[in-house]
mmCIF file of C-alpha atoms and ligand atoms in Angstrom:
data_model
loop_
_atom_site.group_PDB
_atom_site.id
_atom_site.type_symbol
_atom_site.label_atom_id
_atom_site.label_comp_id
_atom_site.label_asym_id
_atom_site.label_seq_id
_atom_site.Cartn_x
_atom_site.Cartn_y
_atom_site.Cartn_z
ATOM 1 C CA UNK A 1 95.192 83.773 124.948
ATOM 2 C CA UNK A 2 91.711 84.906 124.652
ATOM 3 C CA UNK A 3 90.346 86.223 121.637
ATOM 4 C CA UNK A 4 89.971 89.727 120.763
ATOM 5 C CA UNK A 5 86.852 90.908 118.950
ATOM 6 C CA UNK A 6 87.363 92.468 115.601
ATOM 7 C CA UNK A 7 85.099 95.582 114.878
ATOM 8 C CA UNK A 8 84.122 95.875 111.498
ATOM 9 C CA UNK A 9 86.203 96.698 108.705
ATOM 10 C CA UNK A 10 85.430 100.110 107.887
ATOM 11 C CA UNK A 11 84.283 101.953 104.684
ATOM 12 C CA UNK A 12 87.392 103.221 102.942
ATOM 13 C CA UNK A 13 89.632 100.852 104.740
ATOM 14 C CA UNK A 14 93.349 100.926 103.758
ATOM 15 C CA UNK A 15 95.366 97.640 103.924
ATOM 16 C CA UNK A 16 99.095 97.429 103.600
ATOM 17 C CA UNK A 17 99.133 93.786 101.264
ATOM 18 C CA UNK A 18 100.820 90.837 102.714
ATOM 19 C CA UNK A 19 104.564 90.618 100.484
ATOM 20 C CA UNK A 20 106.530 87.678 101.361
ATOM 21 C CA UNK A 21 110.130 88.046 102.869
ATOM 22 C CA UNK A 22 109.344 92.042 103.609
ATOM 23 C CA UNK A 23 106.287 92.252 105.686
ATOM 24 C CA UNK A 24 107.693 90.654 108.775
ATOM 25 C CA UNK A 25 107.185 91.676 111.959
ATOM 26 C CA UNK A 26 109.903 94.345 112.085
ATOM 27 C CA UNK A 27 108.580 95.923 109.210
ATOM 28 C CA UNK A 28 104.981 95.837 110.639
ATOM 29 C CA UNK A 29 106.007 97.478 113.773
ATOM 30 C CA UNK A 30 108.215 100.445 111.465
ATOM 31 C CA UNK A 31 105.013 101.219 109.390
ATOM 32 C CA UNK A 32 102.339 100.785 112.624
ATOM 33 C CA UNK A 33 104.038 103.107 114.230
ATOM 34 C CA UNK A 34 105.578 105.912 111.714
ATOM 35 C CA UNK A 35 101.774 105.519 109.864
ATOM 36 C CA UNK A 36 99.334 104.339 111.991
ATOM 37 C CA UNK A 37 96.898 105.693 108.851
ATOM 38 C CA UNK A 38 97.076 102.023 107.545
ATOM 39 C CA UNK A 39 93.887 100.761 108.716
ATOM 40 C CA UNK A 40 94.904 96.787 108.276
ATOM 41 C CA UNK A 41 98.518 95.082 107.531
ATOM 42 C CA UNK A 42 98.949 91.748 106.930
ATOM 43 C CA UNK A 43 101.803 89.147 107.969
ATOM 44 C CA UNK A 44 103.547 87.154 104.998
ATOM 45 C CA UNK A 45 101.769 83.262 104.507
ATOM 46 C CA UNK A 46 102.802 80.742 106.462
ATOM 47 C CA UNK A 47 102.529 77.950 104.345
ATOM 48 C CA UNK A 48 100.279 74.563 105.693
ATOM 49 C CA UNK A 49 102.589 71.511 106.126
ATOM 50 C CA UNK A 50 101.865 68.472 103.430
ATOM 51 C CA UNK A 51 102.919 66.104 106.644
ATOM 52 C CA UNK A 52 102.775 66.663 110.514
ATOM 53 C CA UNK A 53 102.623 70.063 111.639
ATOM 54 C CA UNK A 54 104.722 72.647 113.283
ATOM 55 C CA UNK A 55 105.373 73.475 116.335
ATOM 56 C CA UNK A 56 103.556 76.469 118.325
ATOM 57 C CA UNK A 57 106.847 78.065 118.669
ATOM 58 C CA UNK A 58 107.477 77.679 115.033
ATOM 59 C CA UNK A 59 104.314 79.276 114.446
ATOM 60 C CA UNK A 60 104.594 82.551 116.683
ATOM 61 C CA UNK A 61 108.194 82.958 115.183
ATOM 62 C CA UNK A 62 106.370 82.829 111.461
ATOM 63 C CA UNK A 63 103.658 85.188 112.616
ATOM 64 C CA UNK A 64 106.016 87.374 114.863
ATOM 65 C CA UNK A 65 105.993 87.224 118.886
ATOM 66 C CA UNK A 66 104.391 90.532 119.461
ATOM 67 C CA UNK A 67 101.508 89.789 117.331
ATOM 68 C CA UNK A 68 100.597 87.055 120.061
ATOM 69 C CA UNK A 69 100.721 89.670 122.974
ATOM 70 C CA UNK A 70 99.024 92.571 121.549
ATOM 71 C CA UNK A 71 95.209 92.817 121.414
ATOM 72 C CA UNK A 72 96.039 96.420 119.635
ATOM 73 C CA UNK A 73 98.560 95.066 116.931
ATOM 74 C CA UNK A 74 96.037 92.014 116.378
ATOM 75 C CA UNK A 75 93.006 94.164 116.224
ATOM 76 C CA UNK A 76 95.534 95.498 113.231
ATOM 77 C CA UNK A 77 96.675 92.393 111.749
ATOM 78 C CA UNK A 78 95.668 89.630 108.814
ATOM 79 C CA UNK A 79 97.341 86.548 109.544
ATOM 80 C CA UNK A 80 97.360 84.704 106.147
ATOM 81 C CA UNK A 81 97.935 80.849 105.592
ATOM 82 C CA UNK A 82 98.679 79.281 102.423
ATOM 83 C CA UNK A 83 97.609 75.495 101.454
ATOM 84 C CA UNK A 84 96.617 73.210 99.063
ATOM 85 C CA UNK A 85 94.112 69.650 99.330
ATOM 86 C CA UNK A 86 97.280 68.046 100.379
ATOM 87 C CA UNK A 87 97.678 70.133 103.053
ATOM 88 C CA UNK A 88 96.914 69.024 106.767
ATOM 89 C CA UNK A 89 94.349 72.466 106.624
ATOM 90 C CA UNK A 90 92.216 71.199 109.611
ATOM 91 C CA UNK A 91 94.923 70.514 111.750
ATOM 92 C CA UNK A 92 96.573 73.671 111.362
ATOM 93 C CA UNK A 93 93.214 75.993 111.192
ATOM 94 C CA UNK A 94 92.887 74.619 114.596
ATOM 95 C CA UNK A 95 96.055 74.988 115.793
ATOM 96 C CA UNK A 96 95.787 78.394 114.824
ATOM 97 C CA UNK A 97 92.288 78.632 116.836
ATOM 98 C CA UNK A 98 93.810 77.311 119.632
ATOM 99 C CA UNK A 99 96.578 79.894 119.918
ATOM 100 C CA UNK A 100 93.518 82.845 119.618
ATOM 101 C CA UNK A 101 94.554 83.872 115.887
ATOM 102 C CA UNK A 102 91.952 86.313 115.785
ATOM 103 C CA UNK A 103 91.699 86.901 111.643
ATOM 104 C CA UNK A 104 92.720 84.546 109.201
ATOM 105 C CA UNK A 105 93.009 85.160 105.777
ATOM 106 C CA UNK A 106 93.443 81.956 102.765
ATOM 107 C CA UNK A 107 95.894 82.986 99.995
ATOM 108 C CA UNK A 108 94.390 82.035 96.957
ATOM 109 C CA UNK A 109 96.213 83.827 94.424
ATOM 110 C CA UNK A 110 99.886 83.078 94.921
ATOM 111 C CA UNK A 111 101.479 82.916 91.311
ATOM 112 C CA UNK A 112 104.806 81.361 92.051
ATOM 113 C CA UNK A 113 105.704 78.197 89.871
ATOM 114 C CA UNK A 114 106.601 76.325 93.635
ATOM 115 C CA UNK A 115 103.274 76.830 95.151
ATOM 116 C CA UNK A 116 101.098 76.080 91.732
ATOM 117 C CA UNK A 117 103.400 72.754 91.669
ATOM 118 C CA UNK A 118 101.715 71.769 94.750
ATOM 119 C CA UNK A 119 98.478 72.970 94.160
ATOM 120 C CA UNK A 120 97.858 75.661 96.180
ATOM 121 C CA UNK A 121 97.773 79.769 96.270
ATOM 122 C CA UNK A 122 95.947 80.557 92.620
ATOM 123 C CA UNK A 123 96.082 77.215 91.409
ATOM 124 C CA UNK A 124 93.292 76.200 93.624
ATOM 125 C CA UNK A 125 91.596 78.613 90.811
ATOM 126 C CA UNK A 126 91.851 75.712 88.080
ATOM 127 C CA UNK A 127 88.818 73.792 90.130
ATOM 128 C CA UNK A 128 86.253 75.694 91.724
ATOM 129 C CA UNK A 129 84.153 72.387 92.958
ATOM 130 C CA UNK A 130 87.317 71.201 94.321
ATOM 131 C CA UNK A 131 88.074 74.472 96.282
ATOM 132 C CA UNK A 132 84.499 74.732 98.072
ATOM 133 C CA UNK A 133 85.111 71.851 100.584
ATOM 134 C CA UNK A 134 88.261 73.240 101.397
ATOM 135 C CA UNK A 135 87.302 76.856 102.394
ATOM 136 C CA UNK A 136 84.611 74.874 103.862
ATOM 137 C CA UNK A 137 86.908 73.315 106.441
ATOM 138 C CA UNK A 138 88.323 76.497 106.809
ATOM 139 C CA UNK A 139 85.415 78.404 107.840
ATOM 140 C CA UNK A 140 84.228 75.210 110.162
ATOM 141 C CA UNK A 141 87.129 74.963 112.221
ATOM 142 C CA UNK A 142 87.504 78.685 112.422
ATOM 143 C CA UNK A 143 85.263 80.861 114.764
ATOM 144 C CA UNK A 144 87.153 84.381 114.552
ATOM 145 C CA UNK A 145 87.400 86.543 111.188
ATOM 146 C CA UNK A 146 87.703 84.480 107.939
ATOM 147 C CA UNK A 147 88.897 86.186 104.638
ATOM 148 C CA UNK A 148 90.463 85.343 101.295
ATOM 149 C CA UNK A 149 92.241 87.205 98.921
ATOM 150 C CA UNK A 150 91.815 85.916 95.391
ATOM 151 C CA UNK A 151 93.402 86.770 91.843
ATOM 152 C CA UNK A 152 90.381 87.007 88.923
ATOM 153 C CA UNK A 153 91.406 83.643 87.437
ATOM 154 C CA UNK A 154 94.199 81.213 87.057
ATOM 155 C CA UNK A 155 94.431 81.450 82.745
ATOM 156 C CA UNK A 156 91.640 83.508 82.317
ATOM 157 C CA UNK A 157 88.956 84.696 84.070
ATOM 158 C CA UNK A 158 85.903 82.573 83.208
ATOM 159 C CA UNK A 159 85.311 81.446 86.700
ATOM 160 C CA UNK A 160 85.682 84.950 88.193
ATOM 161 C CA UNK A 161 81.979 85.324 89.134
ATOM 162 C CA UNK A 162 81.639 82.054 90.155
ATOM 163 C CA UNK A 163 84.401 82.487 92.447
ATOM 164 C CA UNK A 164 82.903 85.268 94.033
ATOM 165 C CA UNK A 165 79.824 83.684 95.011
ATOM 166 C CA UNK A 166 81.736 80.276 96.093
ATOM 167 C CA UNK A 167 83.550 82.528 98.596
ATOM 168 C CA UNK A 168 80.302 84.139 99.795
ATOM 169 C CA UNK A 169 78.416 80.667 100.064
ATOM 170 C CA UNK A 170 81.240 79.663 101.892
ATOM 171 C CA UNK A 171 81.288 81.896 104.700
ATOM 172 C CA UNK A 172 84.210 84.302 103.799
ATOM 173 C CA UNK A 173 83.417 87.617 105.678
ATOM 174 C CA UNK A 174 85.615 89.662 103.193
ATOM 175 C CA UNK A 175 87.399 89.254 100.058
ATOM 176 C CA UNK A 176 90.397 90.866 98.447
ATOM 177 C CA UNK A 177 90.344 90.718 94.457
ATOM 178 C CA UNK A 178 93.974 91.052 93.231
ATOM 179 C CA UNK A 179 92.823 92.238 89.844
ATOM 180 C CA UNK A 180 95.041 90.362 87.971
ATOM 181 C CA UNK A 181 94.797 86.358 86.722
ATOM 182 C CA UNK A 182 97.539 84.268 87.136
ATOM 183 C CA UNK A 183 98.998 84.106 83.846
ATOM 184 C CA UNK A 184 99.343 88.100 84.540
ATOM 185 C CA UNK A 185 101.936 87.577 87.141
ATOM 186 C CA UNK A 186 102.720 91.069 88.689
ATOM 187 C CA UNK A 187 103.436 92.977 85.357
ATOM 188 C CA UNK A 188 99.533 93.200 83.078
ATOM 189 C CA UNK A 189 97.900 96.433 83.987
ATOM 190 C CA UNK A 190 95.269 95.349 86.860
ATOM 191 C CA UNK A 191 91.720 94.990 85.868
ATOM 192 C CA UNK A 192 89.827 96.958 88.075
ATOM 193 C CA UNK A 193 86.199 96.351 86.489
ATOM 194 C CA UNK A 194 86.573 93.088 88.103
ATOM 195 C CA UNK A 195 86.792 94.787 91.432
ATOM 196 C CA UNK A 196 83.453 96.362 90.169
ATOM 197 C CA UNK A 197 81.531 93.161 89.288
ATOM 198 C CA UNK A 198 83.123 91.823 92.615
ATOM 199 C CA UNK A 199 81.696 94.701 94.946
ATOM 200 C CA UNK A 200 78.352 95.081 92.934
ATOM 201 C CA UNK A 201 77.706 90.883 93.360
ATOM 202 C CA UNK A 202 79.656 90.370 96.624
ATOM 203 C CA UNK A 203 76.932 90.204 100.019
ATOM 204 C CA UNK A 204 80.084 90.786 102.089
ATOM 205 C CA UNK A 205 82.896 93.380 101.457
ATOM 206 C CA UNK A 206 85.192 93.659 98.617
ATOM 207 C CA UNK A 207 88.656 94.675 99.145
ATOM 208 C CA UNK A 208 90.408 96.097 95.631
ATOM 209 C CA UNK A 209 94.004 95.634 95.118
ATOM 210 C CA UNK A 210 96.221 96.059 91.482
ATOM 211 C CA UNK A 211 98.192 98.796 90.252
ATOM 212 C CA UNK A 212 97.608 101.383 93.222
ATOM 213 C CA UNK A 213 100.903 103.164 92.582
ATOM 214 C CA UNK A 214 100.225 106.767 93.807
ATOM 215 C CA UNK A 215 97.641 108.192 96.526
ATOM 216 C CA UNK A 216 95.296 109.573 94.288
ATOM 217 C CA UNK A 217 94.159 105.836 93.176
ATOM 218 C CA UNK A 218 93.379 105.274 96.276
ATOM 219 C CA UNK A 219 90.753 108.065 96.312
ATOM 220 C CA UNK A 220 90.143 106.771 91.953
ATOM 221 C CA UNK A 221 89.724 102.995 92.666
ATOM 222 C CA UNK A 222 87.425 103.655 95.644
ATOM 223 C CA UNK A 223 85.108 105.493 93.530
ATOM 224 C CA UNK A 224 85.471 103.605 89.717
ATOM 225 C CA UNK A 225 84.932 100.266 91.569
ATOM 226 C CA UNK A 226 82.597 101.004 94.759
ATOM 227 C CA UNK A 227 85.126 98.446 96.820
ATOM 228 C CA UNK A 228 85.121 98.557 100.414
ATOM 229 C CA UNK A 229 88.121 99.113 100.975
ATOM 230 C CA UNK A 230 92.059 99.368 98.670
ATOM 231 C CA UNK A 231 94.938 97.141 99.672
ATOM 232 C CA UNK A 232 98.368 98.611 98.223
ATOM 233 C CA UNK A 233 101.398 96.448 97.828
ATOM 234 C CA UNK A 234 104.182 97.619 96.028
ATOM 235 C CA UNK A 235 102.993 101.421 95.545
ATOM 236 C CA UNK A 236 103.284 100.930 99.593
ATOM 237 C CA UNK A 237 106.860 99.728 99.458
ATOM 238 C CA UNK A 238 107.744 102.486 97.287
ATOM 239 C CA UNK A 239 105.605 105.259 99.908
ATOM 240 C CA UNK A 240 105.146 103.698 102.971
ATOM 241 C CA UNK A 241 103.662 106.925 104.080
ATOM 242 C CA UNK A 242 100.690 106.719 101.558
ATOM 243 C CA UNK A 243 98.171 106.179 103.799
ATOM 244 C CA UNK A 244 99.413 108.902 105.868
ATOM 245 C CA UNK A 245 99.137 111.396 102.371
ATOM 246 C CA UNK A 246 95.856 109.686 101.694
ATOM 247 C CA UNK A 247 94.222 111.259 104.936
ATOM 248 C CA UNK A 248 96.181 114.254 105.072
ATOM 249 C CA UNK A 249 95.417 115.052 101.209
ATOM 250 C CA UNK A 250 98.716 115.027 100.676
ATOM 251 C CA UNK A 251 98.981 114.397 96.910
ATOM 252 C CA UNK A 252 102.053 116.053 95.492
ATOM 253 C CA UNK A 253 105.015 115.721 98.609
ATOM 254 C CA UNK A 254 108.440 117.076 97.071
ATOM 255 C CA UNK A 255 111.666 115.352 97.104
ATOM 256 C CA UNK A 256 112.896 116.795 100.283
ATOM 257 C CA UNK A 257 109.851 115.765 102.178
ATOM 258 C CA UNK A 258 110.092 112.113 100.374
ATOM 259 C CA UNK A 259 114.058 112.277 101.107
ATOM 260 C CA UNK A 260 113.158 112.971 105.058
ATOM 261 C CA UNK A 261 110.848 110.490 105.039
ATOM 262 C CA UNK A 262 112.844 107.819 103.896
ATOM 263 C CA UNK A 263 115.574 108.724 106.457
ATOM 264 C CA UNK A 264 112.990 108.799 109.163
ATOM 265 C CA UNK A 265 111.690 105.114 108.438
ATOM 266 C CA UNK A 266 115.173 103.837 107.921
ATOM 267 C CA UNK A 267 115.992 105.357 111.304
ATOM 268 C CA UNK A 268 113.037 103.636 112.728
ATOM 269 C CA UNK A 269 113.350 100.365 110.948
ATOM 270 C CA UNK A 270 116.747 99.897 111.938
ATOM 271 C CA UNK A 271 116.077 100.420 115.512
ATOM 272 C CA UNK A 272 113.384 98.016 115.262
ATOM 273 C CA UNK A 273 115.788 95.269 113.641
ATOM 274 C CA UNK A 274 118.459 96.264 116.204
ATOM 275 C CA UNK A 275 115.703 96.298 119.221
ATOM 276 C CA UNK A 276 115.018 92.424 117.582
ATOM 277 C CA UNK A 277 118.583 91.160 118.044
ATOM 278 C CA UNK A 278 118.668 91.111 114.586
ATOM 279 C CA UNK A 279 122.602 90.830 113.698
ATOM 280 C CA UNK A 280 124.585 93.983 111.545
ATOM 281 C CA UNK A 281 124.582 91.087 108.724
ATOM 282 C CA UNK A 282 120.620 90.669 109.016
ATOM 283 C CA UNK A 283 119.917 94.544 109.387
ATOM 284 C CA UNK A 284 122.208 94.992 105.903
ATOM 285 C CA UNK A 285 120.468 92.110 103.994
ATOM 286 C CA UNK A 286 116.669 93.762 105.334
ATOM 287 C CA UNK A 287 117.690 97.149 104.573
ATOM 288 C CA UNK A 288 118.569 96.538 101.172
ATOM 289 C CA UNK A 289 115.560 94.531 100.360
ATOM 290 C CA UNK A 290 113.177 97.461 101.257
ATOM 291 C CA UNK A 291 115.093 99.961 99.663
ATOM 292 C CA UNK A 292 115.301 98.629 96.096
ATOM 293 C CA UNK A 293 111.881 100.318 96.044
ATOM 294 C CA UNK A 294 111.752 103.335 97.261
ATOM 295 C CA UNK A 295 114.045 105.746 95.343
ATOM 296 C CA UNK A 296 111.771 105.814 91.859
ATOM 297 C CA UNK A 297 110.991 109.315 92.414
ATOM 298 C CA UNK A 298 114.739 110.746 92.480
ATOM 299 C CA UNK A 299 116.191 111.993 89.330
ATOM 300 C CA UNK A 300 119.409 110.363 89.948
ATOM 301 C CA UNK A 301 116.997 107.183 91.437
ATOM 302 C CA UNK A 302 118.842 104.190 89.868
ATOM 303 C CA UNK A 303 122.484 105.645 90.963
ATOM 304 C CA UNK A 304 121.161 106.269 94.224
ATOM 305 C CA UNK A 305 120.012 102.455 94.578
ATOM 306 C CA UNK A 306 122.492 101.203 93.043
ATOM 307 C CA UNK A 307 125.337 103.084 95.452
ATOM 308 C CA UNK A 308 122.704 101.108 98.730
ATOM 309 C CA UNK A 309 122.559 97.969 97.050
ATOM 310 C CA UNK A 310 126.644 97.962 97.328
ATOM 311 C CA UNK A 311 127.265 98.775 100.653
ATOM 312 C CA UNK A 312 129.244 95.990 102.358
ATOM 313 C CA UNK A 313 128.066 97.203 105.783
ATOM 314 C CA UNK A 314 125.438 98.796 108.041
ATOM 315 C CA UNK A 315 127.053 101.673 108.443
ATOM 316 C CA UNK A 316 127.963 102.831 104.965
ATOM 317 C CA UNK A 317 124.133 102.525 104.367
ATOM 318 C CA UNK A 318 123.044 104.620 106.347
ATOM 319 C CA UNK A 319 125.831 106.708 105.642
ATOM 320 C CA UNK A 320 124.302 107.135 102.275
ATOM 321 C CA UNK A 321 120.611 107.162 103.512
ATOM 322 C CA UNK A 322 121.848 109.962 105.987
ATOM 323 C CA UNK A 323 123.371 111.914 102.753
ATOM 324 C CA UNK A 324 119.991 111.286 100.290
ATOM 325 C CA UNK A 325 119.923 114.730 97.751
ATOM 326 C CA UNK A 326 116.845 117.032 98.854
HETATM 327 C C1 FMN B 401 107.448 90.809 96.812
HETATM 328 C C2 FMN B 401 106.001 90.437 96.888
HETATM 329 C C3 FMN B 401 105.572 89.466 97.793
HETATM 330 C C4 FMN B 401 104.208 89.122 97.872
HETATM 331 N N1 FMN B 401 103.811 88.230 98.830
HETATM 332 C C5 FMN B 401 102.471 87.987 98.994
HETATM 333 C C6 FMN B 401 101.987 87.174 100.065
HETATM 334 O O1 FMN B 401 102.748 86.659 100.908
HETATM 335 N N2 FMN B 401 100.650 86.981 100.156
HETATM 336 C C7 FMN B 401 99.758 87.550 99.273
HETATM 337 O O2 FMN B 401 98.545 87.361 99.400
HETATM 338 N N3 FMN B 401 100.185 88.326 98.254
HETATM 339 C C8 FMN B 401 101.516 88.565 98.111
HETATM 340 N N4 FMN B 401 101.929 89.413 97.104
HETATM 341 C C9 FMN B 401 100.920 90.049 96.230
HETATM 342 C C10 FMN B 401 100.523 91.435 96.753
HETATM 343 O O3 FMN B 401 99.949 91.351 98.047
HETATM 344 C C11 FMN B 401 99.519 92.120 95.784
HETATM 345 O O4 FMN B 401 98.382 91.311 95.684
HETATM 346 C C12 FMN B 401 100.098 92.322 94.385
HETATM 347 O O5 FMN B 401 101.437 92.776 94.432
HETATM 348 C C13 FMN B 401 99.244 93.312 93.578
HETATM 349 O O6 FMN B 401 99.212 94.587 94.167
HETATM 350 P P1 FMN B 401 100.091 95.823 93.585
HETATM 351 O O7 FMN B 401 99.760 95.969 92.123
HETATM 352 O O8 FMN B 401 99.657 96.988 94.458
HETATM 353 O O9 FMN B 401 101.547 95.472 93.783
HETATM 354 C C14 FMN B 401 103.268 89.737 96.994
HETATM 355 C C15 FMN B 401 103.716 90.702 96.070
HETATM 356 C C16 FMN B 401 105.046 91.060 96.009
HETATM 357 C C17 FMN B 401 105.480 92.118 95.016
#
């Protein structure tokens, strides 16, 4: 497939984040369509192979079919690798070329015990002359958009600056800083004056992410830090309609509008997962998944999760989704 060319990344761009086992392609298409306010999404990481490689098909499955077909959805879309110096990176970066990926984005802060055991997502952190070569190879083998989202260290953040430039010598054309090291997991507040040291000694643009929870950060980490651009990950799970309140100013929706909301993207979602073959068994097991976060903002919140999270089929879900207090 040819390639399509990526216009810049805008000032103020809004990325939905990459989150493993959730952003698939069914829940791409539900946001791009009910929100097409999120500038960016991203697909989960497909994860290099330590030995031989996959097959194309294995690969557009990963990535999701549509994704391969639509110059608009790609024009839209990270596609994010994970990998490690075992990895076969060369081989699969060109694989990847081959097929017309036209962005690619290197995970280098997963925090999972798994991936750190082979050496990859923030691990490759620990050893910044060891990393170079390997977002070198990247970058060589790569001619459309390179990026790499980064956490500020692995057990502290000592390297952080040098990090920053190591991506910039290296050719990455943006960077996401998930302000956070590591040994912070998900839970430590995120350190946003990071994102400030990244955007003020970054050449190329700086993308912050951490602890954007409501849409007013948005508008708060754009200014404190000067980033480019804020990715949101689970403040977007929760309000999947952010960027939509970001650009409407839209700061303070009531219950009732959050309640229709949530029945108008579980409408959507499910048609999507239906439209995808995806069996009653499948669309349960999905639906749950993004629900667990969205119903913080109800008084009776945990009941009303917990009455989803039993359902024993497709339709008493909804049932309850259908029947959400406004
Ligand atoms: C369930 C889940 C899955 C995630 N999967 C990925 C992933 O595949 N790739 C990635 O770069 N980050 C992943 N992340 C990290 C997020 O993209 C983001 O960097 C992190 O959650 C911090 O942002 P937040 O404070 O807005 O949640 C994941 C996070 C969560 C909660």
């Amino acid at each position: 497939m040819e390639r399509v060319t990526l216009p810049p990344v805008p000032a103020g761009a809004l990325f939905f984040a990459p989150m493993e086992g959730i952003t698939d392609e069914a829940y791409r298409k539900t946001i791009m369509k009910l929100y097409p306010e999120w500038d960016y999404l991203a697909t989960d990481f497909l994860r290099v192979p330590a030995a031989g490689h996959y097959p194309n098909k294995h690969v557009v499955r990963h990535f999701g079919k549509e994704l391969f077909s639509s110059p608009e959805i790609q024009k839209k879309t990270m596609f994010q690798i994970l990998t490690s110096h075992r990895s076969f990176t060369v081989d699969m970066v060109k694989q990847l070329e081959d097929l017309g990926v036209p962005w690619l984005d290197m995970n280098i802060g997963c925090p999972s015990n798994t991936v750190c055991k082979s050496q990859g997502g923030s691990y490759l952190l620990r050893d910044l002359p060891a990393l170079a070569p390997l977002v070198r190879s990247i970058r060589q083998n790569f001619s459309g958009r390179f990026t790499c989202k980064i956490r500020i260290g692995y057990l502290d953040t000592s390297g952080f600056e040098d990090s920053i430039r190591l991506l910039n010598d290296e050719g990455a054309e943006l960077i996401t800083v998930h302000a956070r090291t590591r040994e912070d997991m998900y839970k430590a507040p995120a350190r946003w004056d990071f994102i400030t040291r990244a955007a003020k000694l970054s050449q190329v643009p700086v993308i912050g992410n951490g602890d954007v929870w409501a849409t007013a950060d948005v508008n708060r980490m754009l200014k404190e830090t000067g980033c480019h651009g804020v990715m949101v990950a689970r403040g977007a799970l929760k309000a999947p309609w952010m960027a939509q309140d970001y650009r409407r100013e839209n700061f303070y929706p009531s219950t009732a509008e959050t309640a229709e909301r949530i029945q108008q993207f579980f409408g959507e979602y499910r048609a999507t997962l239906e439209a995808d073959n995806v069996t009653p068994r499948g669309v349960l097991k999905q639906s749950k998944s993004v629900a667990r976060f969205m119903l913080d903002d109800f008084e009776n919140g945990a009941f009303l999760r917990r009455g989803l999270m039993l359902s024993q089929s497709v339709a008493e879900f909804y049932d309850q989704i259908s029947k959400l207090p406004s």
